[in-house]
mmCIF file of C-alpha atoms in Angstrom:
data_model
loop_
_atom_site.group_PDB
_atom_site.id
_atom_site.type_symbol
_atom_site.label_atom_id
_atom_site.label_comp_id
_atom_site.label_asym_id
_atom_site.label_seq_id
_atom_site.Cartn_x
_atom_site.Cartn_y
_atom_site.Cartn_z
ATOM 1 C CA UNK M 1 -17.960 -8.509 -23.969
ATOM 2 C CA UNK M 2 -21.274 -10.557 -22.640
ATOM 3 C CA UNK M 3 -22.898 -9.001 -19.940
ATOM 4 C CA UNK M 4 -21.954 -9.559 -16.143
ATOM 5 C CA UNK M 5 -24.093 -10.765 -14.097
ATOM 6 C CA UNK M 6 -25.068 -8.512 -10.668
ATOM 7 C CA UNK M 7 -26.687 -10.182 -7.653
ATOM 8 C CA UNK M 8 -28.492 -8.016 -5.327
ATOM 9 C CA UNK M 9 -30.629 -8.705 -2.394
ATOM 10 C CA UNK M 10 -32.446 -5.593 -0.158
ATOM 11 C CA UNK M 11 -32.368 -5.086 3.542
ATOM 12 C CA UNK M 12 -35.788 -6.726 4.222
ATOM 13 C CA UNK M 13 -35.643 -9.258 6.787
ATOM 14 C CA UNK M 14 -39.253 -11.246 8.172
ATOM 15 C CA UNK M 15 -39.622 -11.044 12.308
ATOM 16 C CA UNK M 16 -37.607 -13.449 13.888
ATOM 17 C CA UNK M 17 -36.309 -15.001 10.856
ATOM 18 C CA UNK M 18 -32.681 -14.749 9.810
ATOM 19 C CA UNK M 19 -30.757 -11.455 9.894
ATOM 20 C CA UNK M 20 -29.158 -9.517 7.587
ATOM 21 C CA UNK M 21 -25.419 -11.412 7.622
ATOM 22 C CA UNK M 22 -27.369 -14.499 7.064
ATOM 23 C CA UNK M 23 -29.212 -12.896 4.078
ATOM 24 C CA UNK M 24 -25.607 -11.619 2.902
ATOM 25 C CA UNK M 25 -24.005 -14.931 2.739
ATOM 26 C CA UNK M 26 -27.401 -16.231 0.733
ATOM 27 C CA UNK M 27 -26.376 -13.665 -2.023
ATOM 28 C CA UNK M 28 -23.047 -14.172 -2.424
ATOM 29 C CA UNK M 29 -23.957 -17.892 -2.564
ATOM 30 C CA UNK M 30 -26.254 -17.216 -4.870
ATOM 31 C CA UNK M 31 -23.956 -14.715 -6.654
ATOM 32 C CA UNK M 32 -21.115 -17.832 -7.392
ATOM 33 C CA UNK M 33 -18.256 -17.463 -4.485
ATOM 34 C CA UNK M 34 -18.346 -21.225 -3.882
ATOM 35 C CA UNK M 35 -17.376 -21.443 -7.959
ATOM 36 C CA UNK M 36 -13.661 -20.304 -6.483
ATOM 37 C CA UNK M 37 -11.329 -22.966 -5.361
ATOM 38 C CA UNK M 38 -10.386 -22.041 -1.817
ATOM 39 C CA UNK M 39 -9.180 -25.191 -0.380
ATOM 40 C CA UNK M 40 -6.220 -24.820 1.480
ATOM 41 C CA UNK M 41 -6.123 -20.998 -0.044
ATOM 42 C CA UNK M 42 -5.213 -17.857 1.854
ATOM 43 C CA UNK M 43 -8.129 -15.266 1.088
ATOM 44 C CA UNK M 44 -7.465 -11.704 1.728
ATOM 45 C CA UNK M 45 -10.433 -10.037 2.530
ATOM 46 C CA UNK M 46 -10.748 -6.165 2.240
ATOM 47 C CA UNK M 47 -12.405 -3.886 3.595
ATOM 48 C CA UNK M 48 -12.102 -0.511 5.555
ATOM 49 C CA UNK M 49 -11.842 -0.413 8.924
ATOM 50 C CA UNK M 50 -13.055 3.216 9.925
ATOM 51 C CA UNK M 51 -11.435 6.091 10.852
ATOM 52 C CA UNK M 52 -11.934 6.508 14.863
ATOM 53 C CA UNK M 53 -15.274 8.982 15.463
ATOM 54 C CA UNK M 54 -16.905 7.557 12.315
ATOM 55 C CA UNK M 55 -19.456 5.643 12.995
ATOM 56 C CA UNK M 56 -20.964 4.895 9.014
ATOM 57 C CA UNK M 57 -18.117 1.761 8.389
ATOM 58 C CA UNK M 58 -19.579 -1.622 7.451
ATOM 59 C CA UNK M 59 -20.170 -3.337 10.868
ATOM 60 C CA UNK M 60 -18.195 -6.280 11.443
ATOM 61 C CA UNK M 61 -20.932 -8.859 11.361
ATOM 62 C CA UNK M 62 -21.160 -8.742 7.819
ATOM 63 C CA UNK M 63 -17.177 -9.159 7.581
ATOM 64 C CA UNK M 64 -17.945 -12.303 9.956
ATOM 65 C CA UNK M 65 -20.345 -13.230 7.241
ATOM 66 C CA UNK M 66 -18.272 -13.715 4.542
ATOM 67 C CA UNK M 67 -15.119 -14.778 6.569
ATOM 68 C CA UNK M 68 -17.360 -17.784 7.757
ATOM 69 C CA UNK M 69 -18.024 -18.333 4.075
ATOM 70 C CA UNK M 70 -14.971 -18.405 3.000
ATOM 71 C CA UNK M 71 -14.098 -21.387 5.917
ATOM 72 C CA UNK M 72 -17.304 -23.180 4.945
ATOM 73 C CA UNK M 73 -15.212 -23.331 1.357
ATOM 74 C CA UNK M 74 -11.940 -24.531 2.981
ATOM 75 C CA UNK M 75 -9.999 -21.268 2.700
ATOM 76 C CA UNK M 76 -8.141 -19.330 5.199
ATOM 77 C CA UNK M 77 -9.627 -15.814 5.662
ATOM 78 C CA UNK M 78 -7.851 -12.841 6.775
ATOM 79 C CA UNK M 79 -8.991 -9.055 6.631
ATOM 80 C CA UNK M 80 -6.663 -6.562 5.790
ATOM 81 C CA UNK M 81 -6.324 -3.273 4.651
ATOM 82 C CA UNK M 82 -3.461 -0.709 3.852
ATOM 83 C CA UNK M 83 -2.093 1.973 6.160
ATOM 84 C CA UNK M 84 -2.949 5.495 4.745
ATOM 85 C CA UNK M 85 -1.168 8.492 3.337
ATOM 86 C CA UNK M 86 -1.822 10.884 5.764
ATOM 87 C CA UNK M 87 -1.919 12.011 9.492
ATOM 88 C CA UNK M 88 -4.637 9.952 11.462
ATOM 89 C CA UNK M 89 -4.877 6.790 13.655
ATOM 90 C CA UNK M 90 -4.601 3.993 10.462
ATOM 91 C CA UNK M 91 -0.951 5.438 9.563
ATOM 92 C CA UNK M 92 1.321 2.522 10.909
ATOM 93 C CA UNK M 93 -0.127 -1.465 11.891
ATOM 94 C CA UNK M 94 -0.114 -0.506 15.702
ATOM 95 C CA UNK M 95 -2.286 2.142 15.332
ATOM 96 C CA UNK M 96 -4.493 0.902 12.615
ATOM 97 C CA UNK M 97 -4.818 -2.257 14.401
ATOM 98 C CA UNK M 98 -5.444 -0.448 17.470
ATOM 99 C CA UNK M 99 -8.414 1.675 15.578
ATOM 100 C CA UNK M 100 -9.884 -1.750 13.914
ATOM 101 C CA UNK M 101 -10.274 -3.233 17.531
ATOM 102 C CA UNK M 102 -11.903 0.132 18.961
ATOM 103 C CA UNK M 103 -14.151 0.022 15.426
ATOM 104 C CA UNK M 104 -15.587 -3.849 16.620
ATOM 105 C CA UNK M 105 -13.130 -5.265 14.623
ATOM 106 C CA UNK M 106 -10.806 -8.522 16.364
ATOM 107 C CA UNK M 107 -10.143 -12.224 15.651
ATOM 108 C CA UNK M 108 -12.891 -12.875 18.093
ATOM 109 C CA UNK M 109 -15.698 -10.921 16.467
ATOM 110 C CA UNK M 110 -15.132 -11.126 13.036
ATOM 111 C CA UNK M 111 -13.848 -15.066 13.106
ATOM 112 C CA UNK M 112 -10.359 -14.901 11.187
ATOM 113 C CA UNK M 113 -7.080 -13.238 11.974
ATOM 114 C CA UNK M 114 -6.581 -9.295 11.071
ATOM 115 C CA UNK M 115 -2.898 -8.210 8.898
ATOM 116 C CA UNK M 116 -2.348 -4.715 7.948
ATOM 117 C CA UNK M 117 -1.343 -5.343 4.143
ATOM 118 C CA UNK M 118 1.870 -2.981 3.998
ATOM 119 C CA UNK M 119 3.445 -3.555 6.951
ATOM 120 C CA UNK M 120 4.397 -1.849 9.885
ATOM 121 C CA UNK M 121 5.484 1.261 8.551
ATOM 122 C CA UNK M 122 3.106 1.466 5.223
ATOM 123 C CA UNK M 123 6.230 0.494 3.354
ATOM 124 C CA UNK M 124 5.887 -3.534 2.931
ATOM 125 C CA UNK M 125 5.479 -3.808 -0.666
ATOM 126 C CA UNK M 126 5.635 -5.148 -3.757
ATOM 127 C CA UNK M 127 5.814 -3.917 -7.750
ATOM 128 C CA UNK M 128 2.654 -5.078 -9.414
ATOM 129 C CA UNK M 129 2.774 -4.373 -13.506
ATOM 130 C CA UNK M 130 -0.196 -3.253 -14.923
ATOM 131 C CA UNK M 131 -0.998 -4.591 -18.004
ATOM 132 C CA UNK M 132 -2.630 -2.235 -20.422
ATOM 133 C CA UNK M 133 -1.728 0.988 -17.825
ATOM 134 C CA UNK M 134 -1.311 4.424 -19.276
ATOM 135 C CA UNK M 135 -0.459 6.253 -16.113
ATOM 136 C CA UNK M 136 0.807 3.559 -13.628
ATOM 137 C CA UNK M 137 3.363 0.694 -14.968
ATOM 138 C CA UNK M 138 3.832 -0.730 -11.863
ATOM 139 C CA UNK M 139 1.491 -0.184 -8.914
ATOM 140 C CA UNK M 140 2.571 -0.512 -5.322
ATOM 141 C CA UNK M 141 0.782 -2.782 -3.327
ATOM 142 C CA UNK M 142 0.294 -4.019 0.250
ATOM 143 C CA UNK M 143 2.867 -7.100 0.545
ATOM 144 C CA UNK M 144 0.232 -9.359 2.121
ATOM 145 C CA UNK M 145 -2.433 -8.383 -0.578
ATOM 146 C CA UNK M 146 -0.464 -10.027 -3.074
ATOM 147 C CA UNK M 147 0.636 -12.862 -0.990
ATOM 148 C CA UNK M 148 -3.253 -14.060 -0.917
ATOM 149 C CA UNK M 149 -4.371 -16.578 -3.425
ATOM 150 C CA UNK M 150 -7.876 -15.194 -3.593
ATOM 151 C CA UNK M 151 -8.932 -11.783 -3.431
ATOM 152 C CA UNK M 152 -12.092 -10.423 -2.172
ATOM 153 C CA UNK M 153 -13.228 -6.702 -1.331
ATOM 154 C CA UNK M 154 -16.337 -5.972 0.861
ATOM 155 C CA UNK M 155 -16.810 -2.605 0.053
ATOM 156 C CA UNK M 156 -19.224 0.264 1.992
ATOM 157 C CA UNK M 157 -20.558 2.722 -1.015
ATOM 158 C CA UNK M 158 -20.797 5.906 0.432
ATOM 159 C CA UNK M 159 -20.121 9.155 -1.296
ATOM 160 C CA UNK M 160 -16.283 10.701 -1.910
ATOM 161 C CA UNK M 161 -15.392 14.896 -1.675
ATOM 162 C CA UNK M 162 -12.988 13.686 -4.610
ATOM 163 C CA UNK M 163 -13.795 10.787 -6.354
ATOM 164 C CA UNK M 164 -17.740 11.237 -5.938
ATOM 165 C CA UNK M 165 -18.267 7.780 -4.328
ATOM 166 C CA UNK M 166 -16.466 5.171 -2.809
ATOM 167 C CA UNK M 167 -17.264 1.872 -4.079
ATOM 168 C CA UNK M 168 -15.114 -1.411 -5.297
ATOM 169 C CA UNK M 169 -12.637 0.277 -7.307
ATOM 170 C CA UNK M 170 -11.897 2.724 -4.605
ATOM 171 C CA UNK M 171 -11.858 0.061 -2.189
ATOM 172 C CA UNK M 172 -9.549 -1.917 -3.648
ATOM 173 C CA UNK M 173 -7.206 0.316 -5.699
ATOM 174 C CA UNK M 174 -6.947 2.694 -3.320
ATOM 175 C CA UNK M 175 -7.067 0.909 -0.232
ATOM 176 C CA UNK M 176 -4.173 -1.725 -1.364
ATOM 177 C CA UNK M 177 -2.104 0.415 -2.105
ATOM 178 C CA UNK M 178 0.746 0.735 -0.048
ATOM 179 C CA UNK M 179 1.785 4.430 1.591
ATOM 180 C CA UNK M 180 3.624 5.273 -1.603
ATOM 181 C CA UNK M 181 1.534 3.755 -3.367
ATOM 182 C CA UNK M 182 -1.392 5.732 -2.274
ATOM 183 C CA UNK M 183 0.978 8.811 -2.550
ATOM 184 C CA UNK M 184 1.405 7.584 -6.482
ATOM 185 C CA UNK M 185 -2.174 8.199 -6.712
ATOM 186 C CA UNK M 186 -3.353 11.219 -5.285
ATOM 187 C CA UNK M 187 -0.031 13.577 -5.722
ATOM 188 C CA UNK M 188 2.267 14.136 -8.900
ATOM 189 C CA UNK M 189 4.267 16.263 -6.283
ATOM 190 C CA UNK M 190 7.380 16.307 -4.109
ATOM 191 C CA UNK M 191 7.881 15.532 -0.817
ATOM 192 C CA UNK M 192 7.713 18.760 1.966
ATOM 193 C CA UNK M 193 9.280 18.511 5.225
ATOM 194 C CA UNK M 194 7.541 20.047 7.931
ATOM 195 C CA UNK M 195 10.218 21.703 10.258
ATOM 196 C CA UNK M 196 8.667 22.082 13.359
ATOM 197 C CA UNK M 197 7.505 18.445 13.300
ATOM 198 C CA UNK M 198 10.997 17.290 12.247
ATOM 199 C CA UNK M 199 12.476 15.315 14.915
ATOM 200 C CA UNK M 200 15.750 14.880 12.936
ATOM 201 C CA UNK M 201 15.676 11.289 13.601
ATOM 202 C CA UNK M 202 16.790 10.814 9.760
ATOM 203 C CA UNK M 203 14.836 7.548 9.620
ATOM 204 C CA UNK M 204 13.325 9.101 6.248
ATOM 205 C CA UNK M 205 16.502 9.455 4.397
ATOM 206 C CA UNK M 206 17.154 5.485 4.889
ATOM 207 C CA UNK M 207 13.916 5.133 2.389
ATOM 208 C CA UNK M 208 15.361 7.646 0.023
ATOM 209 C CA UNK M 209 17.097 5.731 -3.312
ATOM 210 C CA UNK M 210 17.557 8.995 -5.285
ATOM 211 C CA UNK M 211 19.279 11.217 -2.847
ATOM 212 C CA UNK M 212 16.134 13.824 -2.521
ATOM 213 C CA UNK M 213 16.595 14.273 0.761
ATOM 214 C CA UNK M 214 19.331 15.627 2.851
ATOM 215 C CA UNK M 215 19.972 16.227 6.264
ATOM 216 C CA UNK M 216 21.186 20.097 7.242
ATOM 217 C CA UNK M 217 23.533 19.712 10.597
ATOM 218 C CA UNK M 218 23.491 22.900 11.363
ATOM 219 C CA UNK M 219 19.428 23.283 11.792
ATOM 220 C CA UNK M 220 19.467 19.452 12.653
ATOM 221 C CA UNK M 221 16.606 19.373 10.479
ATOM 222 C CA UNK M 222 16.086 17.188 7.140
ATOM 223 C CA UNK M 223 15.500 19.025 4.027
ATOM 224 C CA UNK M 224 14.097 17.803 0.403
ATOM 225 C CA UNK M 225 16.379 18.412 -2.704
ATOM 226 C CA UNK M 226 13.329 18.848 -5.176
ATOM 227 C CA UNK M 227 15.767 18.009 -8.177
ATOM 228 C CA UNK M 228 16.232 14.581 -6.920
ATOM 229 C CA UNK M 229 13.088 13.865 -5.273
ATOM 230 C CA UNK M 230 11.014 11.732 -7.796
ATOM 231 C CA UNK M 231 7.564 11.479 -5.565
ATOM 232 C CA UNK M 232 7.653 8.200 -4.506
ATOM 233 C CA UNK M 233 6.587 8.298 -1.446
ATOM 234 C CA UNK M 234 8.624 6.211 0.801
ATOM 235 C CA UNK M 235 10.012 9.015 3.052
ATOM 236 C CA UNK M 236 6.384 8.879 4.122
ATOM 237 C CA UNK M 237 5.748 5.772 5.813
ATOM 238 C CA UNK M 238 9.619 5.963 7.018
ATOM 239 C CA UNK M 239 8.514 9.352 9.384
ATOM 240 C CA UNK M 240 6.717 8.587 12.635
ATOM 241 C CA UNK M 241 5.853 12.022 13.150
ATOM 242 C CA UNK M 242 3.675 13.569 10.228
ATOM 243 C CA UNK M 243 6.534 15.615 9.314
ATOM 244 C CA UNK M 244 6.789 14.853 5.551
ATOM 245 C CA UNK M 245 3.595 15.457 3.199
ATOM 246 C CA UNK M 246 3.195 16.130 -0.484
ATOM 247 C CA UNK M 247 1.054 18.925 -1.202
ATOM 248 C CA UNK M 248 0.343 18.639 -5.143
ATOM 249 C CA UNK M 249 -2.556 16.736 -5.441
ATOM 250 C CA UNK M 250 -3.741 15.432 -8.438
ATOM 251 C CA UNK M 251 -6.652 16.350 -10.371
ATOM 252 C CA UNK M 252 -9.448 13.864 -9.856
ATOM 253 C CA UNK M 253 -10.027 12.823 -12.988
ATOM 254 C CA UNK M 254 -5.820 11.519 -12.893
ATOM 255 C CA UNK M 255 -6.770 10.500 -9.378
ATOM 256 C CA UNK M 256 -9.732 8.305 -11.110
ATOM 257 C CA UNK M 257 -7.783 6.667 -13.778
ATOM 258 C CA UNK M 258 -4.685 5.768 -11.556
ATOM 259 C CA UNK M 259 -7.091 4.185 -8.712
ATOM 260 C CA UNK M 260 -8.710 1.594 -11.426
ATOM 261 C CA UNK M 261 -4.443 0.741 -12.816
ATOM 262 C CA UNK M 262 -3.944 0.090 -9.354
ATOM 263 C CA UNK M 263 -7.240 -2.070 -8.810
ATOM 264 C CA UNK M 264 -6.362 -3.954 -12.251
ATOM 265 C CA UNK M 265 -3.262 -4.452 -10.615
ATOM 266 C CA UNK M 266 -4.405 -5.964 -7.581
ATOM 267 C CA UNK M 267 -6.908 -8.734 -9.285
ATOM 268 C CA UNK M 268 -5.266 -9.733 -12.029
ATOM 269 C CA UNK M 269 -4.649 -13.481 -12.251
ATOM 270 C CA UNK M 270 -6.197 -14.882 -9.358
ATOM 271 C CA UNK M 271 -9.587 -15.362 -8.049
ATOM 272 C CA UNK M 272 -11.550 -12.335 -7.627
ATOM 273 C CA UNK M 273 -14.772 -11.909 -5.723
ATOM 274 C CA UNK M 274 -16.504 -8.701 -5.073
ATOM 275 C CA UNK M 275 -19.117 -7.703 -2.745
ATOM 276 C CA UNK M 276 -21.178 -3.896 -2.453
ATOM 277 C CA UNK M 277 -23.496 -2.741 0.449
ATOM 278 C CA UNK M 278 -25.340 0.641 0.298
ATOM 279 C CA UNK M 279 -25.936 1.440 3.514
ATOM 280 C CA UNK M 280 -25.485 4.602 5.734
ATOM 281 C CA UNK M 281 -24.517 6.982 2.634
ATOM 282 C CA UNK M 282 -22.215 9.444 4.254
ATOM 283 C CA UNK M 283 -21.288 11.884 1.791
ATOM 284 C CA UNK M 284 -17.745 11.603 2.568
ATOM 285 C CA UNK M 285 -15.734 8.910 2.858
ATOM 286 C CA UNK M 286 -14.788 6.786 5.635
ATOM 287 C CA UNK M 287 -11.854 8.037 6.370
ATOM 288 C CA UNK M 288 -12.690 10.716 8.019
ATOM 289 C CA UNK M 289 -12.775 11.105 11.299
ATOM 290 C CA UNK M 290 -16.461 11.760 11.952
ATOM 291 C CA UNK M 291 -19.517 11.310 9.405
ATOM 292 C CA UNK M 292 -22.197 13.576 7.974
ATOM 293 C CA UNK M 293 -26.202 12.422 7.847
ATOM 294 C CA UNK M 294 -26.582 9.717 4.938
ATOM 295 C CA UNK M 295 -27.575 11.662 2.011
ATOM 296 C CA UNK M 296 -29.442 8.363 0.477
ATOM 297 C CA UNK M 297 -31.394 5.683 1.608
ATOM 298 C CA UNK M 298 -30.058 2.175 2.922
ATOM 299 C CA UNK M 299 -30.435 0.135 -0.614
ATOM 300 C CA UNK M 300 -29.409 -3.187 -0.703
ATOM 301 C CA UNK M 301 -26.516 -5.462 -0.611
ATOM 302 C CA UNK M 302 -24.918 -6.264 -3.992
ATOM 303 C CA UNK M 303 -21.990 -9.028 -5.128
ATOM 304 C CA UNK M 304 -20.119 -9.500 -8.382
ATOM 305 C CA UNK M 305 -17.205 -11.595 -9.762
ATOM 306 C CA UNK M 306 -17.081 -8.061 -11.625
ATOM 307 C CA UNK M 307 -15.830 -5.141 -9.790
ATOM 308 C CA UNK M 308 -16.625 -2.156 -12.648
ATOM 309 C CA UNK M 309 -19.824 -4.092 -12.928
ATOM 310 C CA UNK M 310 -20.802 -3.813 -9.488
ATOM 311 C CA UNK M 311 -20.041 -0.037 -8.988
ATOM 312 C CA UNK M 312 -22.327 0.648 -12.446
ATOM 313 C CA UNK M 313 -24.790 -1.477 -10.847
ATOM 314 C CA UNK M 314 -24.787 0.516 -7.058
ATOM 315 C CA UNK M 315 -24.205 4.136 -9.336
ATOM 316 C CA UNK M 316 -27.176 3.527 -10.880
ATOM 317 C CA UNK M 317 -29.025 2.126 -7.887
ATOM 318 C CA UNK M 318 -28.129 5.057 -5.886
ATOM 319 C CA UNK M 319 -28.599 7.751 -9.285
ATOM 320 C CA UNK M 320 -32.864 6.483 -8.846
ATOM 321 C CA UNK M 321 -33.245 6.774 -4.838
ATOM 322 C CA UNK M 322 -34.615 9.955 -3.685
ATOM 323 C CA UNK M 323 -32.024 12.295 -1.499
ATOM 324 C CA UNK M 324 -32.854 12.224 2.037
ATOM 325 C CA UNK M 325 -34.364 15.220 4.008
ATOM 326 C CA UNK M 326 -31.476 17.470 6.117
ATOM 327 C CA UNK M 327 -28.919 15.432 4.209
ATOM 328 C CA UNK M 328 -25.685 17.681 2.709
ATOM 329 C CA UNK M 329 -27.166 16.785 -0.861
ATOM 330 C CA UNK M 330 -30.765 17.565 0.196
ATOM 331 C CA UNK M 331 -29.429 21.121 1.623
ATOM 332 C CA UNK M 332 -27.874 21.855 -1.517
ATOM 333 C CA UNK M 333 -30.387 20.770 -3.768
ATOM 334 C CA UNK M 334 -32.717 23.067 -1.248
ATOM 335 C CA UNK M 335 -30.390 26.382 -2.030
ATOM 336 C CA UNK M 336 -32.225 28.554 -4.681
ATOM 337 C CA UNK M 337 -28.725 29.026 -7.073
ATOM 338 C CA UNK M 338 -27.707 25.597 -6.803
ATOM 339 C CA UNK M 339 -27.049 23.812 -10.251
ATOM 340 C CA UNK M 340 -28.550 20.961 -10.538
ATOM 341 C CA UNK M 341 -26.082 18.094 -12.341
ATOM 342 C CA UNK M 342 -28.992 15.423 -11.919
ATOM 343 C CA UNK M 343 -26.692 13.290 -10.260
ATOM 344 C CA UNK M 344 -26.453 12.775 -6.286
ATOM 345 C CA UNK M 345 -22.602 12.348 -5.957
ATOM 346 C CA UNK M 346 -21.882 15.616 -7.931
ATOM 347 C CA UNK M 347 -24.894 17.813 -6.678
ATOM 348 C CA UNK M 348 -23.552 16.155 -2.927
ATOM 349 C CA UNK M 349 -19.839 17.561 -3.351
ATOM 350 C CA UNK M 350 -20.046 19.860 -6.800
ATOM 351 C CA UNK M 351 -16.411 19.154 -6.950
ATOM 352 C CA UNK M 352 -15.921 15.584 -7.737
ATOM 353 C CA UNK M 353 -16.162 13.795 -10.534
ATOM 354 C CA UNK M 354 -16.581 9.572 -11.031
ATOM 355 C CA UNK M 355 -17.080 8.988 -14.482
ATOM 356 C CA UNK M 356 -13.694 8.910 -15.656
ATOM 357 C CA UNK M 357 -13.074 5.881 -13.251
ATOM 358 C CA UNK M 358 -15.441 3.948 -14.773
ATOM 359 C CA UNK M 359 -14.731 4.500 -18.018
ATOM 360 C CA UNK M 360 -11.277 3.999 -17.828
ATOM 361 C CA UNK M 361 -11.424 0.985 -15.810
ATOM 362 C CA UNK M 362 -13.899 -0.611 -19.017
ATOM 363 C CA UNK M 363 -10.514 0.742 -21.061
ATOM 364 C CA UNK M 364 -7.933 -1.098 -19.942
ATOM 365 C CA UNK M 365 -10.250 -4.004 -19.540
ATOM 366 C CA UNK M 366 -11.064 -4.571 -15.748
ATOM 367 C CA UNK M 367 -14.736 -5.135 -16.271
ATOM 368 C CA UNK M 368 -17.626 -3.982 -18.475
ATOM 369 C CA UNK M 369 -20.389 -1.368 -17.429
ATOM 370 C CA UNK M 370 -22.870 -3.424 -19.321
ATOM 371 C CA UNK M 371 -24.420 -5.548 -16.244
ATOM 372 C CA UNK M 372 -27.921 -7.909 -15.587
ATOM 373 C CA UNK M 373 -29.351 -7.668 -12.226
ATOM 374 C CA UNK M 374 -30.358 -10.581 -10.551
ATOM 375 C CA UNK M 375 -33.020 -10.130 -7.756
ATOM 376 C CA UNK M 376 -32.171 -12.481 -4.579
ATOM 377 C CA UNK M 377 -34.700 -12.587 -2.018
#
């Protein structure tokens, strides 16, 4: 496989010249996007939204940026992402709609309409196969994810407690999944039932094909029969009250390989378009509800038609920056015992790993590591 080709521009910007959205569309221009046929096209564009009290998110002018883009080229833009897995304020559309306004994010500021890709419930979705997959055969995606003739993902890279950083892959394999599909990921578990957060309201057992969960009348409460149960994960987006969670998560390096299935899943044949920023490095990821000091320098902005291509190109990027000073990885690298791994994301959170995502995703043909960077000023 030939080499793909990496644009990347920095963060320098002359005094009252253009600004940095402006410089963002110049790379992507530069970097090919007008090479897709948009006219008349529906173009989901991805991105995360922020949990509410983090404040490290991509801001929404650069998702203005590239939705403005995208009109120049005669498509119809829409940003979207997928509810999540877990307790929090991006669980159902209300709320995650609710938390993407709060974050700066509306029709009005970002210039294009806003769907939450798996419905209202986290449970709108559709059976993608995965060609070439060894752990997922058909990946679970966000309805209106699919629906979109074009694809693009504006990704923040940040670090990741599990998968070491966030970038494209994580972005898009993880973040289109639907509820169960993000449950297929991270758990080879069973569903648990919470008791005292059990309403009874049996709206789970509706979800359930395989008759893993039953409902006990005397305790009014549901309960899981863990014979039947086969992890799928739609129980969870069916509860409204955090009372059903699986527990058994899987081991990251699993975690790894299932996230780039999924993102294979979610770009294969159509138009792909993928765009990077490193800026404000939290060493966890954006879905938390707060974020830590940046443990790396703001680097640059970087674009790709290839998404394993782009997070080689940021990894490595990030791999020659210098930590920065009262960040989590400084601190650590600052602690007398401390093992060095020579490598920010793993000396940042010792327990995460990355490299198996990557070279899976090369594996089952998504992308290629090998990558030339092209310098846009």
């Amino acid at each position: 496989m030939e080499k793909a080709k990496v644009y990347f521009t920095d963060f320098r910007t002359v005094a009252f010249g253009d600004g940095l959205p402006t410089k963002l569309k110049k790379l992507i221009r530069k970097a090919g996007i007008g090479e897709i046929d948009m006219d008349g096209k529906f173009v989901a564009i991805k991105l995360h939204f922020g949990e509410l009290g983090n404040v490290s998110y991509l801001r929404p002018n650069y998702a203005k940026a590239v939705a403005d883009l995208v009109k120049e080229l005669g498509g119809k833009p829409f940003l979207t992402d997928c509810n999540t897995m877990y307790p929090g304020k991006r669980k159902n559309a209300l709320e995650h709609l609710e938390c993407a306004w709060e974050n700066g994010f509306s029709p009005l500021s970002v210039g294009c309409p806003i769907l939450i890709g798996d419905g209202l419930k986290g449970t709108d979705d559709i059976a993608v196969p995965v060609v070439g997959g060894e752990y997922v055969k058909e990946a679970k995606i966000g309805r209106a994810v699919m629906d979109a003739d074009v694809f693009i993902s504006l990704t923040h890279f940040k670090g990741h407690e599990m998968t070491g950083f966030g970038g494209a892959i994580k972005n898009i394999g993880m973040g289109c999944g639907s509820r169960a599909g993000k449950t297929e990921q991270h758990s080879g578990g069973k569903a648990s039932i919470d008791e005292a957060k059990c309403r009874g309201c049996m709206a789970c057992l509706k979800e359930c094909a395989n008759e893993g969960l039953f409902f006990d009348e005397e305790a009014g409460k549901m309960r899981v029969n863990v014979d039947n149960c086969v992890g799928c994960g739609r129980c969870l987006g069916a509860c409204n009250f955090d009372a059903i969670a699986f527990k058994n998560f899987a081991a990251n390096e699993l975690l790894n390989k299932r996230m780039a299935e999924y993102t294979k899943a979610v770009v294969d044949g159509r138009p792909h378009f993928h765009i990077s920023l490193i800026v404000d490095v939290s060493p966890n990821c954006d879905c938390h509800g707060e974020n830590d000091a940046p443990i790396l320098p703001d680097l640059g902005m970087f674009a790709s038609f290839d998404p394993l291509a782009l997070d080689q190109a940021c990894v490595d990027a990030c791999m020659k920056a210098s930590p920065l000073p009262g960040s989590q990885l400084f601190e650590n690298l600052s602690k007398p015992d401390f093992h060095d791994h020579h490598d920010h994301f793993k000396n940042s959170t010792p327990q995460s790993e990355w490299r198996s995502c990557l070279d899976h995703a090369e594996k089952i043909g998504l992308g290629t590591k090998d990558y030339e960077l092209i310098f846009v000023k």
